[in-house]
mmCIF file of C-alpha atoms in Angstrom:
data_model
loop_
_atom_site.group_PDB
_atom_site.id
_atom_site.type_symbol
_atom_site.label_atom_id
_atom_site.label_comp_id
_atom_site.label_asym_id
_atom_site.label_seq_id
_atom_site.Cartn_x
_atom_site.Cartn_y
_atom_site.Cartn_z
ATOM 1 C CA MET A 777 -21.756 -42.072 133.166
ATOM 2 C CA LYS A 778 -22.633 -42.981 136.828
ATOM 3 C CA LYS A 779 -26.392 -43.287 136.155
ATOM 4 C CA ILE A 780 -25.618 -45.802 133.475
ATOM 5 C CA LEU A 781 -23.350 -47.540 135.699
ATOM 6 C CA ILE A 782 -25.974 -47.840 138.205
ATOM 7 C CA TYR A 783 -28.768 -48.950 135.858
ATOM 8 C CA ILE A 784 -26.282 -51.823 134.603
ATOM 9 C CA ALA A 785 -25.805 -52.939 138.307
ATOM 10 C CA CYS A 786 -29.358 -53.037 138.797
ATOM 11 C CA ALA A 787 -30.086 -55.079 135.619
ATOM 12 C CA LEU A 788 -27.335 -57.812 136.469
ATOM 13 C CA VAL A 789 -28.879 -58.085 139.625
ATOM 14 C CA ALA A 790 -31.999 -58.515 138.346
ATOM 15 C CA LEU A 791 -30.949 -60.764 135.831
ATOM 16 C CA SER A 792 -28.607 -63.288 138.271
ATOM 17 C CA CYS A 793 -29.716 -66.847 138.870
ATOM 18 C CA VAL A 794 -31.570 -67.103 142.055
ATOM 19 C CA TYR A 795 -32.214 -70.751 143.118
ATOM 20 C CA PRO A 796 -34.756 -72.020 145.208
ATOM 21 C CA PHE A 797 -33.456 -73.511 148.532
ATOM 22 C CA ASP A 798 -34.970 -76.518 150.016
ATOM 23 C CA ILE A 799 -33.951 -78.716 153.282
ATOM 24 C CA GLU A 800 -33.488 -82.101 152.634
ATOM 25 C CA THR A 801 -36.396 -83.530 154.731
ATOM 26 C CA ASP A 802 -35.684 -87.178 153.723
ATOM 27 C CA GLN A 803 -32.257 -86.922 155.724
ATOM 28 C CA VAL A 804 -34.050 -85.881 158.660
ATOM 29 C CA PRO A 805 -34.954 -88.966 160.884
ATOM 30 C CA GLU A 806 -38.019 -89.815 162.484
ATOM 31 C CA LYS A 807 -36.511 -89.505 165.989
ATOM 32 C CA ALA A 808 -33.072 -89.100 167.460
ATOM 33 C CA PHE A 809 -31.887 -90.664 170.640
ATOM 34 C CA VAL A 810 -30.114 -87.923 172.890
ATOM 35 C CA PHE A 811 -28.261 -89.282 175.623
ATOM 36 C CA ASP A 812 -27.423 -87.325 178.722
ATOM 37 C CA GLY A 813 -25.360 -88.102 182.096
ATOM 38 C CA ASP A 814 -21.790 -89.680 182.622
ATOM 39 C CA ILE A 815 -20.848 -92.978 184.102
ATOM 40 C CA ILE A 816 -19.590 -91.671 187.748
ATOM 41 C CA LEU A 817 -17.802 -94.128 189.623
ATOM 42 C CA GLY A 818 -17.937 -94.223 193.485
ATOM 43 C CA GLY A 819 -21.493 -93.618 194.267
ATOM 44 C CA TRP A 820 -24.899 -92.882 192.592
ATOM 45 C CA CYS A 821 -24.982 -91.587 189.054
ATOM 46 C CA MET A 822 -27.823 -90.758 186.959
ATOM 47 C CA ILE A 823 -27.922 -91.055 182.815
ATOM 48 C CA SER A 824 -31.089 -89.978 180.910
ATOM 49 C CA VAL A 825 -32.469 -90.666 177.487
ATOM 50 C CA SER A 826 -34.452 -88.377 175.419
ATOM 51 C CA CYS A 827 -35.709 -87.989 171.979
ATOM 52 C CA MET A 828 -35.108 -85.104 169.345
ATOM 53 C CA THR A 829 -37.745 -85.089 166.458
ATOM 54 C CA PRO A 830 -37.850 -82.628 163.435
ATOM 55 C CA PHE A 831 -40.426 -79.911 163.916
ATOM 56 C CA SER A 832 -42.736 -81.425 161.063
ATOM 57 C CA ASN A 833 -43.605 -84.085 163.297
ATOM 58 C CA TYR A 834 -45.453 -81.512 165.395
ATOM 59 C CA SER A 835 -46.915 -79.548 162.543
ATOM 60 C CA ASP A 836 -47.926 -82.777 161.066
ATOM 61 C CA SER A 837 -49.939 -83.924 164.206
ATOM 62 C CA GLU A 838 -53.740 -83.573 164.181
ATOM 63 C CA ASP A 839 -53.963 -82.191 167.664
ATOM 64 C CA GLY A 840 -50.461 -80.353 167.195
ATOM 65 C CA ASP A 841 -49.155 -82.013 170.795
ATOM 66 C CA LYS A 842 -47.009 -85.011 169.511
ATOM 67 C CA VAL A 843 -44.529 -86.573 171.869
ATOM 68 C CA VAL A 844 -41.958 -88.483 170.934
ATOM 69 C CA ALA A 845 -40.215 -90.474 173.774
ATOM 70 C CA PRO A 846 -38.052 -93.390 174.387
ATOM 71 C CA GLY A 847 -39.993 -96.528 175.282
ATOM 72 C CA ARG A 848 -40.738 -97.736 178.799
ATOM 73 C CA ASP A 849 -39.465 -101.108 177.889
ATOM 74 C CA GLY A 850 -36.190 -100.002 177.453
ATOM 75 C CA LYS A 851 -32.783 -101.392 179.620
ATOM 76 C CA MET A 852 -29.717 -99.569 180.291
ATOM 77 C CA THR A 853 -26.930 -101.379 181.785
ATOM 78 C CA ILE A 854 -23.279 -100.651 182.509
ATOM 79 C CA TYR A 855 -20.760 -103.044 182.042
ATOM 80 C CA CYS A 856 -17.358 -103.557 183.470
ATOM 81 C CA SER A 857 -14.300 -105.150 181.590
ATOM 82 C CA SER A 858 -13.718 -107.233 184.394
ATOM 83 C CA GLY A 859 -17.075 -108.852 183.588
ATOM 84 C CA GLU A 860 -19.479 -107.071 186.122
ATOM 85 C CA TYR A 861 -22.428 -105.506 184.974
ATOM 86 C CA TYR A 862 -24.795 -102.978 186.784
ATOM 87 C CA PRO A 863 -28.408 -102.427 185.596
ATOM 88 C CA GLY A 864 -29.717 -99.072 185.505
ATOM 89 C CA PHE A 865 -33.266 -98.405 187.503
ATOM 90 C CA GLN A 866 -35.953 -96.411 185.720
ATOM 91 C CA LEU A 867 -37.175 -93.451 188.011
ATOM 92 C CA GLN A 868 -40.369 -91.677 187.559
ATOM 93 C CA GLY A 869 -40.074 -88.780 185.469
ATOM 94 C CA GLY A 870 -41.746 -86.817 182.885
ATOM 95 C CA VAL A 871 -43.238 -88.271 179.417
ATOM 96 C CA ASP A 872 -40.577 -87.356 177.129
ATOM 97 C CA LYS A 873 -37.563 -88.269 178.991
ATOM 98 C CA ILE A 874 -36.396 -91.438 180.910
ATOM 99 C CA THR A 875 -34.005 -91.486 183.596
ATOM 100 C CA TYR A 876 -31.996 -94.396 184.717
ATOM 101 C CA GLN A 877 -30.194 -94.536 188.162
ATOM 102 C CA PHE A 878 -26.917 -96.825 188.782
ATOM 103 C CA ASP A 879 -24.879 -97.849 192.176
ATOM 104 C CA LEU A 880 -21.670 -97.704 191.192
ATOM 105 C CA ALA A 881 -20.358 -97.307 194.704
ATOM 106 C CA GLU A 882 -17.981 -100.413 194.705
ATOM 107 C CA THR A 883 -16.226 -100.067 191.181
ATOM 108 C CA PRO A 884 -12.739 -100.342 190.304
ATOM 109 C CA LEU A 885 -11.006 -97.439 189.048
ATOM 110 C CA ASP A 886 -8.254 -99.607 186.922
ATOM 111 C CA LYS A 887 -11.005 -101.085 184.811
ATOM 112 C CA GLN A 888 -12.801 -100.136 181.434
ATOM 113 C CA TYR A 889 -16.373 -99.478 181.186
ATOM 114 C CA ARG A 890 -19.168 -98.923 178.406
ATOM 115 C CA LEU A 891 -22.626 -98.125 178.291
ATOM 116 C CA VAL A 892 -25.451 -100.007 176.644
ATOM 117 C CA TYR A 893 -29.086 -99.078 175.998
ATOM 118 C CA GLU A 894 -31.505 -101.612 174.436
ATOM 119 C CA GLU A 895 -34.933 -100.624 172.986
ATOM 120 C CA GLY A 896 -36.800 -103.562 171.066
ATOM 121 C CA ASP A 897 -34.213 -104.799 168.849
ATOM 122 C CA ALA A 898 -32.249 -101.660 168.915
ATOM 123 C CA VAL A 899 -29.038 -101.756 170.628
ATOM 124 C CA TYR A 900 -27.032 -98.533 171.452
ATOM 125 C CA SER A 901 -23.560 -98.352 172.918
ATOM 126 C CA THR A 902 -20.287 -96.970 173.730
ATOM 127 C CA GLN A 903 -17.302 -98.363 173.122
ATOM 128 C CA TRP A 904 -14.616 -99.511 175.786
ATOM 129 C CA MET A 905 -13.291 -96.340 177.814
ATOM 130 C CA ASP A 906 -10.720 -95.771 180.669
ATOM 131 C CA VAL A 907 -11.593 -93.744 183.847
ATOM 132 C CA SER A 908 -10.852 -90.161 183.672
ATOM 133 C CA ILE A 909 -9.863 -89.324 187.452
ATOM 134 C CA ALA A 910 -10.597 -86.163 188.852
ATOM 135 C CA PRO A 911 -8.134 -84.602 191.637
ATOM 136 C CA THR A 912 -9.448 -82.760 194.414
ATOM 137 C CA PRO A 913 -9.238 -79.038 194.106
ATOM 138 C CA ASP A 914 -6.570 -77.358 196.216
ATOM 139 C CA GLU A 915 -8.488 -74.209 197.030
ATOM 140 C CA ILE A 916 -11.362 -72.024 196.395
ATOM 141 C CA THR A 917 -9.880 -68.538 196.251
ATOM 142 C CA VAL A 918 -12.012 -65.664 196.628
ATOM 143 C CA GLU A 919 -10.679 -61.763 195.974
ATOM 144 C CA THR A 920 -12.509 -58.723 195.664
ATOM 145 C CA ASP A 921 -12.254 -55.395 193.905
ATOM 146 C CA ASP A 922 -14.485 -52.329 194.519
ATOM 147 C CA ASP A 923 -17.363 -53.678 192.674
ATOM 148 C CA TYR A 924 -17.042 -57.472 192.491
ATOM 149 C CA VAL A 925 -16.279 -60.701 194.332
ATOM 150 C CA TYR A 926 -14.222 -63.002 192.244
ATOM 151 C CA ILE A 927 -14.378 -66.794 193.108
ATOM 152 C CA GLY A 928 -11.875 -68.908 191.634
ATOM 153 C CA LEU A 929 -10.324 -72.563 191.858
ATOM 154 C CA LYS A 930 -6.826 -73.659 192.389
ATOM 155 C CA LEU A 931 -6.053 -77.323 191.053
ATOM 156 C CA LYS A 932 -2.965 -79.388 191.182
ATOM 157 C CA GLY A 933 -3.657 -82.883 189.560
ATOM 158 C CA SER A 934 -1.209 -86.109 189.369
ATOM 159 C CA SER A 935 0.089 -87.886 186.887
ATOM 160 C CA GLN A 936 -2.962 -90.345 187.503
ATOM 161 C CA SER A 937 -5.573 -87.500 186.994
ATOM 162 C CA SER A 938 -6.801 -86.328 183.596
ATOM 163 C CA ARG A 939 -5.708 -83.089 181.922
ATOM 164 C CA TYR A 940 -9.400 -81.978 181.103
ATOM 165 C CA TYR A 941 -11.701 -80.731 183.697
ATOM 166 C CA ARG A 942 -15.061 -79.908 183.696
ATOM 167 C CA TRP A 943 -16.906 -78.391 187.040
ATOM 168 C CA ASN A 944 -20.452 -77.185 188.040
ATOM 169 C CA TYR A 945 -21.184 -75.403 191.210
ATOM 170 C CA GLU A 946 -24.374 -74.649 193.230
ATOM 171 C CA GLU A 947 -24.409 -72.037 195.559
ATOM 172 C CA THR A 948 -26.678 -71.606 198.824
ATOM 173 C CA TYR A 949 -27.156 -67.868 200.477
ATOM 174 C CA GLU A 950 -28.864 -66.342 203.253
ATOM 175 C CA TYR A 951 -30.555 -62.916 202.665
ATOM 176 C CA HIS A 952 -32.842 -60.782 204.268
ATOM 177 C CA ALA A 953 -35.821 -58.426 203.557
ATOM 178 C CA ASP A 954 -34.948 -54.867 203.258
ATOM 179 C CA PHE A 955 -36.715 -54.240 206.418
ATOM 180 C CA MET A 956 -37.485 -56.358 209.530
ATOM 181 C CA PRO A 957 -41.025 -54.785 210.429
ATOM 182 C CA ASP A 958 -42.342 -54.849 214.041
ATOM 183 C CA TYR A 959 -45.653 -56.033 213.019
ATOM 184 C CA TYR A 960 -47.330 -58.802 210.465
ATOM 185 C CA LEU A 961 -50.806 -58.551 209.547
ATOM 186 C CA ASN A 962 -53.353 -61.011 211.278
ATOM 187 C CA PHE A 963 -55.529 -62.760 208.582
ATOM 188 C CA ASP A 964 -57.687 -64.205 211.128
ATOM 189 C CA VAL A 965 -59.669 -61.136 211.562
ATOM 190 C CA ASP A 966 -61.606 -58.697 209.324
ATOM 191 C CA LEU A 967 -59.156 -56.468 207.786
ATOM 192 C CA ASP A 968 -61.659 -54.760 206.183
ATOM 193 C CA ARG A 969 -62.710 -53.073 209.282
ATOM 194 C CA ARG A 970 -60.031 -52.839 211.727
ATOM 195 C CA LEU A 971 -56.184 -52.940 211.819
ATOM 196 C CA SER A 972 -55.108 -56.077 213.626
ATOM 197 C CA TYR A 973 -51.392 -57.237 213.664
ATOM 198 C CA VAL A 974 -49.087 -60.102 215.210
ATOM 199 C CA GLU A 975 -45.972 -58.774 217.085
ATOM 200 C CA ARG A 976 -42.525 -59.785 215.239
ATOM 201 C CA GLU A 977 -41.550 -61.203 218.546
ATOM 202 C CA VAL A 978 -44.382 -63.876 218.730
ATOM 203 C CA LEU A 979 -44.667 -64.924 215.323
ATOM 204 C CA VAL A 980 -43.796 -68.296 214.464
ATOM 205 C CA ASP A 981 -42.475 -67.859 211.081
ATOM 206 C CA PRO A 982 -41.416 -63.985 210.267
ATOM 207 C CA LYS A 983 -40.337 -63.714 206.652
ATOM 208 C CA TYR A 984 -37.231 -61.582 207.252
ATOM 209 C CA TYR A 985 -34.299 -64.326 206.834
ATOM 210 C CA CYS A 986 -34.340 -66.402 204.143
ATOM 211 C CA TRP A 987 -32.206 -69.077 202.112
ATOM 212 C CA ALA A 988 -32.192 -69.609 198.259
ATOM 213 C CA LYS A 989 -30.240 -72.121 195.917
ATOM 214 C CA SER A 990 -28.947 -71.716 192.130
ATOM 215 C CA SER A 991 -26.772 -73.577 189.870
ATOM 216 C CA SER A 992 -24.275 -72.791 187.355
ATOM 217 C CA ARG A 993 -26.072 -72.609 184.118
ATOM 218 C CA GLU A 994 -23.016 -74.225 182.416
ATOM 219 C CA SER A 995 -20.080 -76.016 182.835
ATOM 220 C CA THR A 996 -16.418 -74.467 183.504
ATOM 221 C CA LEU A 997 -14.070 -76.650 181.004
ATOM 222 C CA VAL A 998 -10.403 -76.234 181.364
ATOM 223 C CA SER A 999 -7.357 -78.175 179.865
ATOM 224 C CA THR A 1000 -3.924 -78.422 180.846
ATOM 225 C CA GLU A 1001 -3.003 -80.627 178.107
ATOM 226 C CA ASN A 1002 -0.184 -77.689 176.425
ATOM 227 C CA LEU A 1003 0.794 -77.042 180.277
ATOM 228 C CA SER A 1004 4.052 -78.640 181.250
ATOM 229 C CA GLU A 1005 2.435 -79.405 184.782
ATOM 230 C CA ASN A 1006 -1.169 -80.759 185.343
ATOM 231 C CA THR A 1007 -1.788 -77.678 187.339
ATOM 232 C CA ILE A 1008 -4.660 -74.847 187.629
ATOM 233 C CA ALA A 1009 -3.013 -71.927 189.071
ATOM 234 C CA LYS A 1010 -6.428 -69.740 189.585
ATOM 235 C CA GLN A 1011 -9.349 -70.045 187.304
ATOM 236 C CA VAL A 1012 -11.961 -67.474 188.064
ATOM 237 C CA PHE A 1013 -15.947 -68.994 187.407
ATOM 238 C CA ARG A 1014 -18.001 -67.016 189.428
ATOM 239 C CA THR A 1015 -18.177 -63.012 189.802
ATOM 240 C CA ILE A 1016 -20.866 -61.445 192.143
ATOM 241 C CA SER A 1017 -21.655 -58.018 192.836
ATOM 242 C CA ARG A 1018 -20.791 -56.642 196.109
ATOM 243 C CA THR A 1019 -24.307 -54.919 196.079
ATOM 244 C CA SER A 1020 -25.980 -58.535 195.364
ATOM 245 C CA LYS A 1021 -28.061 -59.960 198.454
ATOM 246 C CA ARG A 1022 -26.273 -63.137 197.471
ATOM 247 C CA ILE A 1023 -23.269 -62.295 200.209
ATOM 248 C CA MET A 1024 -25.238 -59.823 202.217
ATOM 249 C CA GLU A 1025 -25.323 -62.527 205.288
ATOM 250 C CA MET A 1026 -23.606 -65.723 204.668
ATOM 251 C CA TYR A 1027 -22.734 -67.504 201.185
ATOM 252 C CA ARG A 1028 -21.752 -71.148 200.307
ATOM 253 C CA ILE A 1029 -20.557 -72.591 196.962
ATOM 254 C CA ASP A 1030 -20.043 -75.983 196.333
ATOM 255 C CA VAL A 1031 -18.043 -76.850 193.055
ATOM 256 C CA ARG A 1032 -18.159 -80.505 191.633
ATOM 257 C CA MET A 1033 -14.949 -81.144 189.778
ATOM 258 C CA LYS A 1034 -14.668 -83.993 187.331
ATOM 259 C CA GLY A 1035 -12.229 -85.404 185.292
ATOM 260 C CA ILE A 1036 -13.417 -85.970 181.667
ATOM 261 C CA SER A 1037 -11.670 -87.597 178.529
ATOM 262 C CA ARG A 1038 -9.826 -85.675 175.687
ATOM 263 C CA ASP A 1039 -13.186 -86.273 173.408
ATOM 264 C CA GLY A 1040 -15.338 -85.624 176.065
ATOM 265 C CA TYR A 1041 -13.671 -82.192 176.598
ATOM 266 C CA PHE A 1042 -13.809 -81.359 172.640
ATOM 267 C CA PHE A 1043 -17.838 -82.285 172.754
ATOM 268 C CA HIS A 1044 -18.560 -80.196 175.462
ATOM 269 C CA LYS A 1045 -16.652 -77.302 174.052
ATOM 270 C CA THR A 1046 -18.728 -77.616 170.424
ATOM 271 C CA LEU A 1047 -21.768 -77.969 172.584
ATOM 272 C CA GLN A 1048 -21.134 -74.389 174.356
ATOM 273 C CA ALA A 1049 -19.940 -72.982 171.210
ATOM 274 C CA ASN A 1050 -23.274 -74.171 169.576
ATOM 275 C CA SER A 1051 -25.350 -72.508 172.418
ATOM 276 C CA ASN A 1052 -23.365 -68.903 172.656
ATOM 277 C CA THR A 1053 -23.250 -68.543 168.841
ATOM 278 C CA GLY A 1054 -27.138 -68.763 169.155
ATOM 279 C CA GLY A 1055 -27.091 -71.226 166.226
ATOM 280 C CA SER A 1056 -25.440 -68.532 163.756
ATOM 281 C CA LEU A 1057 -24.057 -69.692 160.355
ATOM 282 C CA PHE A 1058 -20.624 -70.718 161.842
ATOM 283 C CA ALA A 1059 -22.075 -72.703 164.755
ATOM 284 C CA PRO A 1060 -21.738 -76.482 164.569
ATOM 285 C CA THR A 1061 -24.219 -78.634 162.943
ATOM 286 C CA PRO A 1062 -25.863 -81.367 164.891
ATOM 287 C CA SER A 1063 -23.688 -84.082 162.699
ATOM 288 C CA GLU A 1064 -20.779 -82.503 164.441
ATOM 289 C CA MET A 1065 -22.251 -83.141 168.082
ATOM 290 C CA ARG A 1066 -22.871 -86.983 167.672
ATOM 291 C CA GLY A 1067 -21.228 -87.831 170.748
ATOM 292 C CA ASN A 1068 -19.690 -91.569 171.554
ATOM 293 C CA VAL A 1069 -23.321 -93.490 171.557
ATOM 294 C CA VAL A 1070 -23.953 -95.488 168.229
ATOM 295 C CA CYS A 1071 -26.408 -97.761 166.967
ATOM 296 C CA GLU A 1072 -24.835 -101.109 166.608
ATOM 297 C CA ALA A 1073 -26.729 -101.936 163.456
ATOM 298 C CA ASN A 1074 -26.603 -98.734 162.075
ATOM 299 C CA PRO A 1075 -23.755 -96.528 162.994
ATOM 300 C CA SER A 1076 -24.809 -93.738 160.675
ATOM 301 C CA GLU A 1077 -28.013 -93.451 162.470
ATOM 302 C CA LEU A 1078 -27.823 -89.676 164.536
ATOM 303 C CA VAL A 1079 -27.433 -90.105 168.010
ATOM 304 C CA LEU A 1080 -26.852 -87.057 170.185
ATOM 305 C CA GLY A 1081 -24.710 -86.778 173.321
ATOM 306 C CA TYR A 1082 -21.598 -88.033 175.193
ATOM 307 C CA VAL A 1083 -21.206 -90.470 178.182
ATOM 308 C CA ASP A 1084 -17.729 -90.448 179.844
ATOM 309 C CA VAL A 1085 -16.628 -92.805 182.387
ATOM 310 C CA ILE A 1086 -15.368 -90.303 185.557
ATOM 311 C CA THR A 1087 -14.815 -89.633 188.939
ATOM 312 C CA GLU A 1088 -15.719 -86.610 190.751
ATOM 313 C CA SER A 1089 -14.696 -84.564 193.667
ATOM 314 C CA LEU A 1090 -16.359 -81.800 195.686
ATOM 315 C CA VAL A 1091 -15.059 -78.506 197.194
ATOM 316 C CA SER A 1092 -16.903 -75.876 199.355
ATOM 317 C CA THR A 1093 -16.573 -72.666 200.829
ATOM 318 C CA TYR A 1094 -18.182 -70.287 202.735
ATOM 319 C CA ILE A 1095 -18.024 -66.450 202.150
ATOM 320 C CA ASP A 1096 -19.740 -64.232 205.255
ATOM 321 C CA GLY A 1097 -21.098 -60.445 204.861
ATOM 322 C CA ARG A 1098 -17.726 -59.005 205.227
ATOM 323 C CA TYR A 1099 -17.436 -58.100 201.404
ATOM 324 C CA SER A 1100 -21.032 -56.937 201.156
ATOM 325 C CA LYS A 1101 -21.636 -53.119 199.831
ATOM 326 C CA TRP A 1102 -25.657 -53.802 199.974
ATOM 327 C CA ARG A 1103 -27.259 -50.603 201.368
ATOM 328 C CA ARG A 1104 -30.943 -50.550 203.358
ATOM 329 C CA PRO A 1105 -33.128 -48.282 201.001
ATOM 330 C CA ASP A 1106 -34.487 -45.072 202.410
ATOM 331 C CA GLU A 1107 -37.065 -45.599 205.344
ATOM 332 C CA GLN A 1108 -38.596 -42.408 203.250
ATOM 333 C CA LEU A 1109 -40.331 -44.919 200.976
ATOM 334 C CA PHE A 1110 -42.707 -45.654 204.252
ATOM 335 C CA LEU A 1111 -46.057 -44.113 203.272
ATOM 336 C CA PRO A 1112 -47.927 -42.754 206.227
ATOM 337 C CA ASP A 1113 -51.543 -43.092 206.856
ATOM 338 C CA PHE A 1114 -54.110 -42.911 209.585
ATOM 339 C CA ASN A 1115 -54.975 -45.882 211.785
ATOM 340 C CA PHE A 1116 -58.141 -46.447 209.886
ATOM 341 C CA ASN A 1117 -61.277 -46.286 212.486
ATOM 342 C CA PRO A 1118 -64.683 -48.162 210.687
ATOM 343 C CA ASP A 1119 -66.848 -46.631 213.409
ATOM 344 C CA ASP A 1120 -66.058 -42.775 212.788
ATOM 345 C CA PRO A 1121 -67.857 -41.476 209.635
ATOM 346 C CA GLU A 1122 -65.291 -39.064 208.858
ATOM 347 C CA ALA A 1123 -62.189 -41.668 208.958
ATOM 348 C CA GLU A 1124 -59.535 -41.094 206.313
ATOM 349 C CA GLY A 1125 -57.559 -43.319 204.540
ATOM 350 C CA PHE A 1126 -57.670 -46.563 203.088
ATOM 351 C CA THR A 1127 -59.039 -49.884 205.191
ATOM 352 C CA PRO A 1128 -56.021 -52.297 205.978
ATOM 353 C CA LEU A 1129 -57.235 -54.776 203.365
ATOM 354 C CA GLN A 1130 -57.133 -51.924 200.851
ATOM 355 C CA TRP A 1131 -53.391 -51.558 201.948
ATOM 356 C CA TYR A 1132 -52.773 -55.148 201.478
ATOM 357 C CA ASN A 1133 -54.187 -55.407 198.000
ATOM 358 C CA MET A 1134 -52.383 -52.380 196.715
ATOM 359 C CA GLY A 1135 -48.823 -54.320 197.805
ATOM 360 C CA TYR A 1136 -48.191 -52.858 201.141
ATOM 361 C CA SER A 1137 -47.683 -54.317 205.071
ATOM 362 C CA PRO A 1138 -47.530 -52.586 208.064
ATOM 363 C CA ALA A 1139 -43.830 -51.980 209.017
ATOM 364 C CA ILE A 1140 -44.104 -49.412 211.906
ATOM 365 C CA ILE A 1141 -46.658 -48.692 214.222
ATOM 366 C CA PRO A 1142 -45.367 -45.993 216.953
ATOM 367 C CA PRO A 1143 -46.889 -46.365 220.113
ATOM 368 C CA ASP A 1144 -49.893 -44.125 221.078
ATOM 369 C CA SER A 1145 -49.935 -42.964 217.712
ATOM 370 C CA GLU A 1146 -52.618 -42.608 215.303
ATOM 371 C CA ARG A 1147 -50.474 -43.244 212.411
ATOM 372 C CA VAL A 1148 -49.381 -46.538 210.737
ATOM 373 C CA TYR A 1149 -46.093 -46.417 208.199
ATOM 374 C CA TRP A 1150 -47.036 -49.153 205.648
ATOM 375 C CA ALA A 1151 -44.006 -50.577 203.306
ATOM 376 C CA GLN A 1152 -44.065 -52.647 200.043
ATOM 377 C CA VAL A 1153 -44.593 -55.938 200.901
ATOM 378 C CA ARG A 1154 -41.579 -57.056 198.978
ATOM 379 C CA CYS A 1155 -39.403 -54.714 201.142
ATOM 380 C CA VAL A 1156 -40.727 -56.793 204.439
ATOM 381 C CA ASP A 1157 -41.351 -60.196 203.158
ATOM 382 C CA CYS A 1158 -37.957 -62.373 201.857
ATOM 383 C CA THR A 1159 -39.960 -64.717 200.175
ATOM 384 C CA LEU A 1160 -41.232 -62.536 197.395
ATOM 385 C CA GLU A 1161 -37.362 -62.668 196.042
ATOM 386 C CA GLY A 1162 -37.407 -66.132 195.575
ATOM 387 C CA GLY A 1163 -36.064 -67.922 198.608
ATOM 388 C CA ASN A 1164 -37.601 -69.729 201.308
ATOM 389 C CA LYS A 1165 -37.563 -70.635 204.882
ATOM 390 C CA ASN A 1166 -35.771 -73.989 204.427
ATOM 391 C CA LYS A 1167 -32.573 -73.252 206.450
ATOM 392 C CA PRO A 1168 -30.006 -75.893 205.722
ATOM 393 C CA ALA A 1169 -29.388 -78.153 208.615
ATOM 394 C CA ASP A 1170 -25.795 -77.786 208.613
ATOM 395 C CA TRP A 1171 -26.189 -74.018 207.955
ATOM 396 C CA PRO A 1172 -23.509 -72.065 210.379
ATOM 397 C CA THR A 1173 -25.778 -69.092 211.377
ATOM 398 C CA THR A 1174 -28.373 -69.010 214.137
ATOM 399 C CA HIS A 1175 -31.118 -67.007 212.344
ATOM 400 C CA GLU A 1176 -34.300 -68.292 211.682
#
């Protein structure tokens, strides 16, 4: 009986109706404008416009490298409800995106603003919008446990400030290589024959201390709409391992806080949901992410991006090396070798150039010793970990 049921089930599957799935390409525009940026009052701000195009446009191209971009003859302007307007200045940039810069240093906060972009006969614009004012965060908090450092934010907004917040951060940190070598190779001589080195004390640019920067990958979004007070008690937004080189010497984090509109908040929440779900079945479609820029002649045209009218504030803090649990690697990783003598027909070991080509550099050369202790270059050269020697002018340490 069980076999009969299996046969019937298989027959039903085989005879079930299967319909072909076709993408409705006639509903996909030739190109769709994408606006990125905010109208930030109180200084300079930048807003860019680019184009999104169906993949078929590329596959149908003869050279396979078709670029769809906004025209260089476009014009972007910010208008104020008081009658003033602020033209955007095009910046030199890539072929697929045009960025406009605006000077909004002298702009009143009690007026409304709108963005207008013109290209040919087409006009794209936002509605008039009130200013969403950003409060200055009260404090950047730093807490630790055995494994991590947790960086958070405390904020108490006023009745005039927005209840929707978005912030990004940039971090700058000083770190050093695993080992400070006594010597560096001198490439002004023939290293294929004899070891020549420069002592650390006389080296102009030792590569032990370095500085690096990184930025948040996505914004932190917080709303106090459902709270009785416009207050963020403590919102952790950055977690760093205590063994990370980021906090081994000195670390600074700069947080840019933006007050945003309610619609802007939900637009960015939808955008993050789309990114974090990886385009799954339940991810928002582009039509759900249109934003607030529309084509005046054809409001149904697909236009992406949300341009808000906001202010922003900046708060920073330093973290020194007190929380670091970084440990120096074992010096047994050094490889000893004889100081190569090219004039000795029975000389052992590699030449200095051979050591260098294998990824090593002289770390220790004991006085009156025939041996040289070699370390991997990445252990003695901090620039190989992504940093550089560009120390910020306002950096509080004395290292070079």
